[in-house]
Coordinates of C-alpha atoms in Angstrom, one line a residue:
M153 CA 36.2 16.0 -55.5
N154 CA 32.7 14.7 -54.6
E155 CA 34.2 11.4 -53.7
S156 CA 36.7 13.1 -51.4
A157 CA 33.9 15.0 -49.7
V158 CA 32.0 11.7 -49.1
L159 CA 35.1 10.0 -47.8
N160 CA 35.8 12.9 -45.4
E161 CA 32.2 12.8 -44.1
S162 CA 32.2 9.1 -43.5
G163 CA 35.6 9.2 -41.8
V164 CA 37.4 7.2 -44.4
G165 CA 40.8 8.5 -45.3
L166 CA 41.2 10.7 -42.2
P167 CA 44.3 10.4 -40.0
E168 CA 44.0 8.2 -37.0
S169 CA 44.0 11.2 -34.6
S170 CA 41.2 12.9 -36.6
W171 CA 39.1 9.6 -36.5
L172 CA 39.5 9.3 -32.7
E173 CA 38.6 13.0 -32.2
A174 CA 35.5 12.5 -34.4
E175 CA 34.5 9.4 -32.4
A176 CA 35.1 11.1 -29.1
F177 CA 32.9 14.0 -30.3
D178 CA 30.1 11.6 -31.2
V179 CA 30.3 9.9 -27.8
N180 CA 30.2 13.2 -26.0
R181 CA 27.3 14.4 -28.1
T182 CA 25.4 11.1 -27.3
L183 CA 26.1 11.5 -23.6
A184 CA 25.0 15.1 -23.7
L185 CA 21.8 14.1 -25.5
S186 CA 21.1 11.3 -23.0
S187 CA 21.7 13.7 -20.1
A188 CA 19.4 16.2 -21.6
A189 CA 16.7 13.6 -22.2
L190 CA 17.0 12.5 -18.5
E191 CA 16.9 16.1 -17.4
F192 CA 13.8 17.1 -19.3
H193 CA 11.8 13.9 -19.6
V194 CA 11.9 12.3 -16.2
N195 CA 8.7 13.5 -14.4
P196 CA 9.4 14.6 -10.8
W197 CA 6.1 13.1 -9.7
D198 CA 7.3 9.7 -11.0
I199 CA 10.5 10.1 -9.0
M200 CA 8.4 10.9 -5.8
L201 CA 6.2 7.8 -6.5
C202 CA 9.3 5.7 -6.9
L203 CA 10.8 7.0 -3.6
S204 CA 7.5 6.4 -1.9
G205 CA 7.5 2.8 -3.2
T206 CA 11.1 2.3 -1.9
V207 CA 10.2 3.4 1.6
I208 CA 7.0 1.3 1.5
A209 CA 8.9 -1.8 0.4
C210 CA 11.6 -1.5 3.0
E211 CA 9.1 -0.9 5.9
N212 CA 6.8 -3.7 5.0
A213 CA 9.6 -6.2 4.2
I214 CA 10.7 -5.9 7.8
V215 CA 7.2 -6.6 9.1
V216 CA 6.8 -9.6 6.7
A217 CA 10.1 -11.0 7.8
I218 CA 9.3 -10.5 11.5
I219 CA 5.9 -12.3 11.3
F220 CA 7.3 -15.1 9.1
Y221 CA 10.3 -15.9 11.3
T222 CA 8.5 -15.5 14.7
P223 CA 6.6 -18.7 15.7
T224 CA 4.6 -16.8 18.4
L225 CA 3.0 -14.4 15.9
R226 CA 0.6 -16.9 14.5
N227 CA -2.8 -15.9 15.9
P228 CA -5.5 -14.5 13.5
M229 CA -4.6 -10.8 14.2
F230 CA -1.0 -11.3 13.1
V231 CA -2.0 -13.4 10.1
L232 CA -4.1 -10.5 8.9
I233 CA -1.3 -7.9 9.7
G234 CA 1.0 -10.1 7.6
S235 CA -1.4 -10.1 4.8
L236 CA -1.6 -6.3 4.9
A237 CA 2.2 -6.0 5.0
T238 CA 2.6 -8.4 2.1
A239 CA 0.1 -6.4 0.0
D240 CA 1.8 -3.1 0.9
L241 CA 5.2 -4.7 0.1
L242 CA 4.0 -5.7 -3.3
A243 CA 2.5 -2.2 -3.9
G244 CA 5.9 -0.7 -3.1
I245 CA 7.7 -3.1 -5.5
G246 CA 5.1 -2.3 -8.1
L247 CA 5.7 1.5 -7.8
I248 CA 9.5 0.9 -8.3
L249 CA 8.9 -1.5 -11.3
N250 CA 6.5 1.0 -12.8
F251 CA 9.1 3.7 -12.7
A252 CA 11.8 1.5 -14.1
F253 CA 9.7 0.0 -17.0
Q254 CA 8.2 3.4 -17.8
Y255 CA 11.6 4.9 -18.6
L256 CA 13.7 1.9 -19.6
V257 CA 11.2 -0.4 -21.4
S258 CA 8.5 1.3 -23.3
S259 CA 5.9 -1.3 -24.0
E260 CA 2.1 -1.4 -23.9
T261 CA 2.1 -5.0 -22.7
I262 CA 4.4 -4.2 -19.8
S263 CA 2.4 -1.1 -19.0
L264 CA -0.7 -3.3 -18.7
I265 CA 1.1 -5.8 -16.5
T266 CA 2.5 -3.2 -14.1
V267 CA -0.8 -1.3 -13.8
G268 CA -2.6 -4.6 -13.2
F269 CA 0.0 -5.5 -10.5
L270 CA -0.5 -2.2 -8.8
V271 CA -4.3 -2.5 -8.9
A272 CA -4.1 -5.9 -7.3
S273 CA -1.6 -4.9 -4.7
F274 CA -3.4 -1.7 -3.5
T275 CA -6.8 -3.5 -3.6
A276 CA -5.4 -6.3 -1.4
S277 CA -4.0 -3.6 1.0
I278 CA -7.4 -1.9 1.3
S279 CA -9.2 -5.2 1.6
S280 CA -6.8 -6.4 4.3
L281 CA -7.6 -3.3 6.3
L282 CA -11.3 -4.3 6.1
A283 CA -10.4 -7.8 7.2
I284 CA -8.4 -6.4 10.2
T285 CA -11.5 -4.3 11.1
V286 CA -13.7 -7.4 11.0
D287 CA -11.2 -9.3 13.1
R288 CA -11.2 -6.5 15.7
Y289 CA -14.9 -6.5 15.8
L290 CA -15.1 -10.2 16.3
S291 CA -12.5 -10.1 19.1
L292 CA -14.8 -7.8 21.0
Y293 CA -18.2 -9.2 20.0
N294 CA -17.1 -12.9 20.6
A295 CA -14.3 -12.4 23.1
L296 CA -14.7 -15.8 24.8
T297 CA -14.5 -17.8 21.6
Y298 CA -12.0 -15.6 19.7
F299 CA -9.1 -18.0 20.0
S300 CA -11.1 -21.0 18.7
E301 CA -10.6 -22.8 15.4
K302 CA -13.7 -21.2 14.1
T303 CA -12.1 -17.8 14.2
L304 CA -9.0 -19.1 12.3
H305 CA -11.4 -20.6 9.7
Y306 CA -13.0 -17.2 9.3
V307 CA -9.7 -15.5 8.9
H308 CA -8.6 -18.0 6.2
L309 CA -11.9 -17.4 4.3
M310 CA -11.3 -13.6 4.5
L311 CA -7.8 -14.0 3.2
V312 CA -9.0 -16.1 0.3
G313 CA -11.7 -13.6 -0.5
T314 CA -9.3 -10.6 -0.1
W315 CA -6.6 -11.9 -2.4
G316 CA -9.0 -13.6 -4.8
A317 CA -11.0 -10.4 -5.4
S318 CA -7.7 -8.4 -5.7
L319 CA -6.2 -10.7 -8.2
G320 CA -9.4 -10.6 -10.3
L321 CA -9.5 -6.8 -10.3
G322 CA -5.8 -6.7 -11.2
L323 CA -6.3 -9.1 -14.2
L324 CA -9.1 -7.0 -15.7
P325 CA -6.8 -4.6 -17.6
I326 CA -4.7 -7.5 -18.9
L327 CA -7.7 -9.4 -20.1
G328 CA -8.9 -6.6 -22.2
W329 CA -10.6 -4.0 -19.9
N330 CA -8.3 -1.2 -21.1
C331 CA -8.3 1.7 -23.4
L332 CA -5.4 0.8 -25.7
D333 CA -7.7 0.2 -28.7
D334 CA -9.9 3.3 -28.0
A335 CA -8.3 6.3 -26.5
S336 CA -11.6 8.1 -26.0
T337 CA -12.5 5.6 -23.3
C338 CA -9.3 6.3 -21.3
S339 CA -9.6 7.4 -17.7
I340 CA -7.3 9.6 -15.7
V341 CA -5.1 6.5 -15.1
R342 CA -4.0 5.2 -18.5
P343 CA -4.4 2.4 -19.7
L344 CA -7.4 1.8 -17.4
N345 CA -10.7 2.7 -19.1
R346 CA -13.3 4.8 -17.3
T347 CA -15.6 1.9 -16.5
N348 CA -12.8 -0.1 -14.8
L349 CA -11.7 2.9 -12.7
T350 CA -15.3 3.6 -11.7
L351 CA -15.6 0.0 -10.5
L352 CA -12.4 0.4 -8.4
A353 CA -13.5 3.7 -6.9
S354 CA -17.0 2.3 -6.1
S355 CA -15.4 -0.7 -4.4
F356 CA -13.3 1.6 -2.3
F357 CA -16.3 3.6 -1.1
V358 CA -18.1 0.3 -0.2
I359 CA -15.1 -0.9 1.8
F360 CA -14.8 2.5 3.5
A361 CA -18.5 2.5 4.4
L362 CA -18.2 -1.0 5.9
M363 CA -15.1 0.1 7.9
L364 CA -17.0 3.2 9.2
S365 CA -19.9 1.0 10.3
L366 CA -17.7 -1.6 12.0
Y367 CA -15.6 1.0 13.9
F368 CA -18.7 2.7 15.1
K369 CA -19.9 -0.6 16.5
I370 CA -16.5 -1.2 18.0
C371 CA -16.7 2.2 19.8
K372 CA -20.1 1.3 21.2
I373 CA -18.8 -2.0 22.5
V374 CA -15.8 -0.4 24.1
C375 CA -17.9 2.3 25.8
R376 CA -20.4 -0.4 27.0
H377 CA -17.6 -2.5 28.4
A378 CA -16.1 0.5 30.2
H379 CA -19.6 1.3 31.6
Q380 CA -20.1 -2.3 32.8
I381 CA -16.7 -2.3 34.6
A382 CA -17.6 1.0 36.2
L383 CA -20.9 -0.5 37.5
Q384 CA -19.1 -3.5 38.9
Q385 CA -16.6 -1.3 40.7
H386 CA -19.4 1.2 41.7
F387 CA -17.6 4.1 40.2
F388 CA -16.0 5.3 36.9
T389 CA -12.3 5.8 37.6
T390 CA -10.1 8.2 35.8
S391 CA -8.1 5.3 34.4
H392 CA -11.2 3.8 32.8
Y393 CA -12.1 7.2 31.2
V394 CA -8.5 7.6 29.9
A395 CA -8.4 4.1 28.5
T396 CA -11.8 4.5 26.8
K397 CA -10.8 7.9 25.4
K398 CA -7.5 6.5 24.2
G399 CA -9.3 3.6 22.4
V400 CA -11.7 5.9 20.7
S401 CA -8.9 8.2 19.7
T402 CA -6.9 5.4 18.2
L403 CA -9.9 4.3 16.1
A404 CA -10.4 7.9 14.9
I405 CA -6.7 8.1 13.9
I406 CA -7.0 4.8 12.0
L407 CA -10.0 5.9 10.0
G408 CA -8.8 9.5 9.6
T409 CA -5.5 8.3 8.1
F410 CA -7.2 5.9 5.8
G411 CA -9.8 8.4 4.6
T412 CA -7.3 11.3 4.2
S413 CA -5.0 9.1 2.1
W414 CA -7.5 7.5 -0.3
L415 CA -10.6 9.7 -0.4
P416 CA -9.1 12.5 -2.7
F417 CA -7.9 10.0 -5.3
A418 CA -11.1 7.9 -5.1
I419 CA -13.3 11.0 -5.6
Y420 CA -11.1 12.3 -8.4
C421 CA -11.4 8.9 -10.1
L422 CA -15.1 9.5 -10.4
V423 CA -15.2 13.1 -11.4
G424 CA -11.9 13.5 -13.3
E425 CA -11.7 13.3 -17.1
R426 CA -8.7 12.2 -19.2
E427 CA -8.4 15.7 -20.7
Y428 CA -7.5 17.1 -17.2
P429 CA -3.9 17.9 -16.5
P430 CA -1.9 14.8 -15.2
V431 CA -0.7 16.8 -12.2
Y432 CA -4.2 16.4 -10.6
T433 CA -3.8 12.6 -10.9
Y434 CA -0.3 12.7 -9.4
A435 CA -1.4 15.1 -6.6
T436 CA -4.1 12.8 -5.4
L437 CA -2.4 9.4 -6.1
L438 CA 0.8 10.3 -4.2
P439 CA -1.0 10.7 -0.8
A440 CA -2.8 7.5 -1.4
T441 CA 0.5 5.6 -1.5
Y442 CA 1.4 7.2 1.8
N443 CA -1.3 5.0 3.4
S444 CA 0.8 1.9 2.7
M445 CA 3.7 3.8 4.3
I446 CA 1.7 4.5 7.5
N447 CA 0.1 1.1 7.8
P448 CA 3.1 -0.7 9.2
I449 CA 3.5 2.1 11.8
I450 CA -0.1 1.8 12.9
Y451 CA -0.7 -1.9 12.8
A452 CA 2.8 -3.4 13.3
Y453 CA 5.5 -1.2 14.8
R454 CA 3.2 0.1 17.6
N455 CA 2.4 -3.5 18.6
T456 CA 4.4 -4.7 21.7
E457 CA 4.7 -8.3 20.4
I458 CA 6.2 -7.1 17.1
Q459 CA 8.5 -4.6 18.9
R460 CA 9.6 -7.5 21.1
S461 CA 10.4 -9.6 18.0
I462 CA 12.3 -6.8 16.4
Y463 CA 14.5 -6.5 19.5
M464 CA 15.1 -10.2 19.5
L465 CA 15.9 -10.3 15.8
F466 CA 18.1 -7.2 15.3
C467 CA 19.5 -6.6 18.8
S468 CA 19.8 -10.2 20.1
C469 CA 19.8 -8.7 23.6
F470 CA 16.2 -9.2 24.7
Q471 CA 15.9 -12.5 26.6
T472 CA 12.6 -13.9 27.8
N473 CA 11.8 -16.0 30.8
G474 CA 8.7 -18.2 31.0
S475 CA 5.9 -18.6 28.6
Y476 CA 4.3 -15.8 26.6
R477 CA 0.8 -15.5 25.3
S478 CA -0.1 -13.3 22.4
R479 CA -2.8 -10.7 23.1
S480 CA -6.0 -10.5 21.2
P481 CA -7.0 -7.3 19.3
S482 CA -9.6 -6.5 22.0
E483 CA -6.8 -6.5 24.6
V484 CA -4.6 -4.4 22.4

């Protein structure tokens, strides 16, 4: 009798219809459990980060393709915009991969690699913004020699420094600067330890301070140029005032967008503790990713040369006659 019970439980000796019904029941139960797991264990914040990464990747992929396939977009300004778009594109891909690996492949090694990849990508994005700011300052301060080989040499040096430093910071967690062996050293962003995250946040504040200083000098140069033009023409026209006000407003929008996006997360990286609810980390990190979503709108899609290239690439209805010279950042 015990043998019969065992056979019945294992499915041996059952009629074919009963075996299929039992198998179907097991499959349905497995699907129900999988559905319940997805319903209860997928964090909505992770979904929003993944969606943000998708939009970022799509936006910046277009910019990278436009700059790569357009021969006229080769001056220093567009090289730096291409660097920024590449960094943001990698950041968007990193957010998507982080979501996929987090829920499909649970591994500490892969977690380290994806976090390191995101650190390198976002660091390159922020550093590229600083490089663009330096380029805009040089285009105003040395307007007569901006298109020389010396400027291109400076741009290449900035690119090497930007991506070299970003790659170095991204490799730190993989090379051992993490909290996998000692959970007490973890920061609000696991598996980064608190020292590593403090270094990243401090680097951001240094870059932000440099950008503030450079944009303040740019504003002074713009106002001085407007004043000199007014003196040459013996009066300050309304158009000069509007142009100067528009330039200063644009700089304020650039800095305001950058600061609003990253400052909350950078401050929380310094004051937050690992015991704090994860929702605080998500609530400050998500707006930071929006900066990579806004960058192509500010630096690329508003640029007339890139708009022109988009029309030529996607519409094939914009024909040009005669030669065309790319404008410098000071003219923009």
